[in-house]
Coordinates of C-alpha atoms and ligand atoms in Angstrom, one line a residue:
X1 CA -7.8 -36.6 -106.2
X2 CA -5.8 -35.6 -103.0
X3 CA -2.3 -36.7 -102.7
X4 CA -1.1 -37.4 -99.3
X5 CA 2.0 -38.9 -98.2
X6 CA 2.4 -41.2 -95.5
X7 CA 6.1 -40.9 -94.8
X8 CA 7.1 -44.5 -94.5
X9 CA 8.4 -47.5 -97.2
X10 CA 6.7 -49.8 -94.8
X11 CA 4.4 -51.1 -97.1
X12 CA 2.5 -53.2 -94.9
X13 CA 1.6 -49.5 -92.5
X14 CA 0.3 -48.6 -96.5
X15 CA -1.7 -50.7 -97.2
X16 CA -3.7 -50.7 -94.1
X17 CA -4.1 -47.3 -94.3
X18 CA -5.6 -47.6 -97.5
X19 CA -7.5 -50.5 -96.8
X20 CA -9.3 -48.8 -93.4
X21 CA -9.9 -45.5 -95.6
X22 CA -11.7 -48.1 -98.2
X23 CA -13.8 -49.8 -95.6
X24 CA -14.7 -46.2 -93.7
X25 CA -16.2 -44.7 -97.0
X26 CA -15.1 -46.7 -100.3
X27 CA -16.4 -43.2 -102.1
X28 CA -14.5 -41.0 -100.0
X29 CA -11.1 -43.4 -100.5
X30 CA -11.4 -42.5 -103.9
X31 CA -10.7 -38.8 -103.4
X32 CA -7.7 -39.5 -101.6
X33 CA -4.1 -40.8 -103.0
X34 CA -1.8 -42.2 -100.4
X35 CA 1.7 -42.5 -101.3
X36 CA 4.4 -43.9 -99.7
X37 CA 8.0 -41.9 -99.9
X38 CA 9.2 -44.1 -102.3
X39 CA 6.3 -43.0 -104.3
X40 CA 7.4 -39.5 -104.1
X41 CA 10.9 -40.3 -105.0
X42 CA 12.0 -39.6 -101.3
X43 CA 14.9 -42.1 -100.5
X44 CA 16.2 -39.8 -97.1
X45 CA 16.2 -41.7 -94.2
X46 CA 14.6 -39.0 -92.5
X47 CA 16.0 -38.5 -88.9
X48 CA 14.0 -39.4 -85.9
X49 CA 16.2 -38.0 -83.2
X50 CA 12.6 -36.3 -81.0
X51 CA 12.6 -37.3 -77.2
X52 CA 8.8 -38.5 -78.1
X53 CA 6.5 -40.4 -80.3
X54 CA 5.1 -36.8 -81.2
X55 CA 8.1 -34.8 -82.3
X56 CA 9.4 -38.2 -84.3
X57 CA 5.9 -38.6 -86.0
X58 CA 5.9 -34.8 -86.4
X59 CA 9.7 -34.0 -87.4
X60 CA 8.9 -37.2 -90.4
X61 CA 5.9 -35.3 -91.5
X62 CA 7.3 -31.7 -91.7
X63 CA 10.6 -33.2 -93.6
X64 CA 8.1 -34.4 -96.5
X65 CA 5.9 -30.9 -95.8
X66 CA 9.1 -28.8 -96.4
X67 CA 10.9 -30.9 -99.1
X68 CA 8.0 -31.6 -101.4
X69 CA 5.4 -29.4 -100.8
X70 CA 2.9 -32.2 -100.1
X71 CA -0.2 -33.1 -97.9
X72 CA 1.7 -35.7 -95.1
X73 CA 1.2 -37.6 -92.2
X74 CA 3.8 -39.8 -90.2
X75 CA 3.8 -42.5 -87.1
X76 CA 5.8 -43.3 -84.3
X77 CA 5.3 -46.0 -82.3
X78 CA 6.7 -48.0 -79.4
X79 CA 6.8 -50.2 -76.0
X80 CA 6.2 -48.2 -72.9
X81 CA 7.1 -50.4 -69.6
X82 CA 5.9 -49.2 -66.5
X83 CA 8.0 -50.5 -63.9
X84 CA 10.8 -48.9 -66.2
X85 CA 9.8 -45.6 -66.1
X86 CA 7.9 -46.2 -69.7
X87 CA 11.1 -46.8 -71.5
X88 CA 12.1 -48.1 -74.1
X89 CA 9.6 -46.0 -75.6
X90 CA 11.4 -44.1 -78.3
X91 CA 14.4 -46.4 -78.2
X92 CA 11.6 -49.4 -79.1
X93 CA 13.5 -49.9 -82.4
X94 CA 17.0 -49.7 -81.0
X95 CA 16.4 -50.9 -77.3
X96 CA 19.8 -53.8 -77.4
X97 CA 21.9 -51.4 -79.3
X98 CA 24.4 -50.8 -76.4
X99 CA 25.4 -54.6 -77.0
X100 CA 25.7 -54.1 -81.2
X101 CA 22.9 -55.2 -82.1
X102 CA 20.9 -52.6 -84.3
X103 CA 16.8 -52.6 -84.7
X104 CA 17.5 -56.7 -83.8
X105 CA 14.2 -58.2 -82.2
X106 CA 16.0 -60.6 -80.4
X107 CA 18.0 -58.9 -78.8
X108 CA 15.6 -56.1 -78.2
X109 CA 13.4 -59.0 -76.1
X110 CA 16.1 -60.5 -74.7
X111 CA 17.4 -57.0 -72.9
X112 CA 13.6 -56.7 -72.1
X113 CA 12.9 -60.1 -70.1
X114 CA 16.4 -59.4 -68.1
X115 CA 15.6 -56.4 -66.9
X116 CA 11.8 -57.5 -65.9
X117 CA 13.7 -60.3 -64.3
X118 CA 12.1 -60.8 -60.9
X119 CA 9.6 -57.1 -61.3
X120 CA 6.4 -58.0 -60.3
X121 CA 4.9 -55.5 -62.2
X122 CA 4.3 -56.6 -65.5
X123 CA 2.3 -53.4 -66.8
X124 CA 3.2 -52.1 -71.0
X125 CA 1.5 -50.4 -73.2
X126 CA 2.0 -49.6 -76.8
X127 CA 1.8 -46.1 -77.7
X128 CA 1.1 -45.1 -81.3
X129 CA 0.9 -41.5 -82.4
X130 CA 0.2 -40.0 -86.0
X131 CA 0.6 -36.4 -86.7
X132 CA -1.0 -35.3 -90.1
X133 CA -0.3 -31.8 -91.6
X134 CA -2.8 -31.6 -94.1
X135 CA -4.3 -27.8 -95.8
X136 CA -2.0 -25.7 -93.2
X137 CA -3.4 -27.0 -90.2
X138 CA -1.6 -29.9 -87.8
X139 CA -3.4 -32.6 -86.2
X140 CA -2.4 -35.3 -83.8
X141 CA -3.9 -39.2 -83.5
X142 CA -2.9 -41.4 -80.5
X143 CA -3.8 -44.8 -80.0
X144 CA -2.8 -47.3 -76.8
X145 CA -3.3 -50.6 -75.9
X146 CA -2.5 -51.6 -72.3
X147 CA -1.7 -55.3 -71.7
X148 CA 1.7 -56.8 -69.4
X149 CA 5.2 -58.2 -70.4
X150 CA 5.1 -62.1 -70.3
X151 CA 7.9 -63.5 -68.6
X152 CA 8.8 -65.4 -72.0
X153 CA 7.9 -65.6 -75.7
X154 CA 5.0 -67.5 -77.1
X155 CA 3.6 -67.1 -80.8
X156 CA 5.2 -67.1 -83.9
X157 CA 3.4 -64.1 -86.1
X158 CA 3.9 -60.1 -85.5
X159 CA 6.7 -58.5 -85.2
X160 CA 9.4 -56.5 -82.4
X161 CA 7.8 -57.5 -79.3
X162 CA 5.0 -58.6 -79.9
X163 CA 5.9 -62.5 -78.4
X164 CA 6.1 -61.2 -75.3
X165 CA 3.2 -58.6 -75.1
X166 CA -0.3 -59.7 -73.9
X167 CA -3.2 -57.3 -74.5
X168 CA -5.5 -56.9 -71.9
X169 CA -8.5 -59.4 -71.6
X170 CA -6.5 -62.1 -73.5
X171 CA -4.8 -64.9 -72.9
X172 CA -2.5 -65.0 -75.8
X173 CA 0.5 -62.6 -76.9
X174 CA 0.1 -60.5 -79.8
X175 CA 2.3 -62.8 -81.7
X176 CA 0.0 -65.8 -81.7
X177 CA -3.3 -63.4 -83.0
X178 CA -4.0 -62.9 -86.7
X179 CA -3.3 -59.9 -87.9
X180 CA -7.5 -59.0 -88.3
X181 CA -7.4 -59.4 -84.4
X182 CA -4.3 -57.3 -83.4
X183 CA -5.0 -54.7 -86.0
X184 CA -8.9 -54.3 -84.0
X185 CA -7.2 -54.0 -80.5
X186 CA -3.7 -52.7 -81.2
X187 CA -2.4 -48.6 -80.9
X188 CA -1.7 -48.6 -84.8
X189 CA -5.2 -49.8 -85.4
X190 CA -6.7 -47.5 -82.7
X191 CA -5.1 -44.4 -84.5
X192 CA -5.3 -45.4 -88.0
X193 CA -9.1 -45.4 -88.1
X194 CA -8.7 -41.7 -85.8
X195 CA -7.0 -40.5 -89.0
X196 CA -9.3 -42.3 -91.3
X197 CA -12.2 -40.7 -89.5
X198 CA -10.6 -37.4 -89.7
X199 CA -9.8 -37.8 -93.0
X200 CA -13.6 -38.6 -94.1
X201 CA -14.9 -35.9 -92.6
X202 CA -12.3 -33.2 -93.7
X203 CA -11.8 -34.2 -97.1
Ligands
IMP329 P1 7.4 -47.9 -85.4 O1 7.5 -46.5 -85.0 O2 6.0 -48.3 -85.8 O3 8.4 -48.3 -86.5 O4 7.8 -48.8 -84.1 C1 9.0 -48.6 -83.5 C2 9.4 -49.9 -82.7 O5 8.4 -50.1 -81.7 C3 9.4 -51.2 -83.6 O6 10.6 -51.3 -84.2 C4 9.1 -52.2 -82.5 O7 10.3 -52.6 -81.8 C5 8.2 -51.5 -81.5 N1 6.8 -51.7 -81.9 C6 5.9 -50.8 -82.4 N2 4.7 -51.4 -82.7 C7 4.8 -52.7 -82.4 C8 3.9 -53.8 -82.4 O8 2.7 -53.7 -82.8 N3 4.4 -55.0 -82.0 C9 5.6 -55.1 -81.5 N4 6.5 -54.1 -81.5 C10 6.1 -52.9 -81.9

């Protein structure tokens, strides 16, 4: 069996990893092990201090490479907002901390819907990439989905701003979708099965 870490606690990002790997080849999921960092007894909060979702996703990867000597891959994700200049991209998680309020939702979505106050252009995208440094070699995964900032929230379900994204070709925001449904149109989903597919073939 081949152990791979996927440098997150995020058990939820875990789980569907193993779960797509499972549904792509349930033989094939059997030759892998995915562990999370707990698993690995990794309790660093590994710093994410890149200028993009690449070198965050990469600098996670190559902290568990260089530490434990292990098969890893890592994410990065985040809101990119056209009429913004594509921020808050890497500052997704953080966007309202100049007002206190640390990896807050809220106040992340409040900031948001301000400063679209009165833009016409409602065009976002979420941006996913995975980098995966697996048997010496690096690899990168990137999935999007397109869609436009509402101009306020609807839905209850999701997470970070998800009640006030709409995905292309729908009428609702993320955060009124069941999970099935955003995971088969969102960038996470999108990149995960990249990976998976890697990951079949180059077992
Ligand atoms: P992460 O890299 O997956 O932890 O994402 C960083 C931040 O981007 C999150 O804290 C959210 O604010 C935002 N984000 C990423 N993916 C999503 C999503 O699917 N829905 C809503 N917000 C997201």
């Amino acid at each position: 069996m081949k152990k791979i870490v996927f440098a997150t606690n995020n058990r939820h990002k875990i789980e569907e990893v193993r779960a797509l790997l499972k549904k792509a080849d349930k033989k094939l999921a059997e030759e892998y092990e995915i562990l999370s960092l707990e698993d690995i007894g990794c309790t660093t909060d590994i710093p994410e201090t890149g200028a993009s979702f690449t070198e965050n996703a990469f600098q996670k990867a190559e902290y568990v490479k260089v530490h434990y000597n292990l098969d890893c891959f890592a994410d990065d994700s985040g809101l990119e907002v056209r009429a913004l200049g594509m921020e808050p991209g890497v500052r997704s998680a953080r966007y309202a901390d100049s007002v206190g309020h640390s990896h807050d939702s809220e106040a992340n979505m409040d900031k948001l819907l301000l400063n679209m106050q009165n833009v016409k252009d409602r065009q976002a995208q979420f941006r996913t990439v995975i980098v995966l440094l697996k048997d010496g070699k690096k690899e990168e995964f990137e999935g999007v989905c397109r869609g436009e900032i509402t101009t306020e929230r609807s839905g209850k379900d999701g997470f970070g701003y998800d009640p006030i994204f709409r995905p292309e070709g729908y009428t609702v925001s993320f955060a009124e979708m069941t999970m099935e449904e955003k995971n088969g149109i969102s960038h996470r989903g999108k990149a995960v099965r990249k990976l998976v597919d890697y990951l079949t073939q180059n077992v």
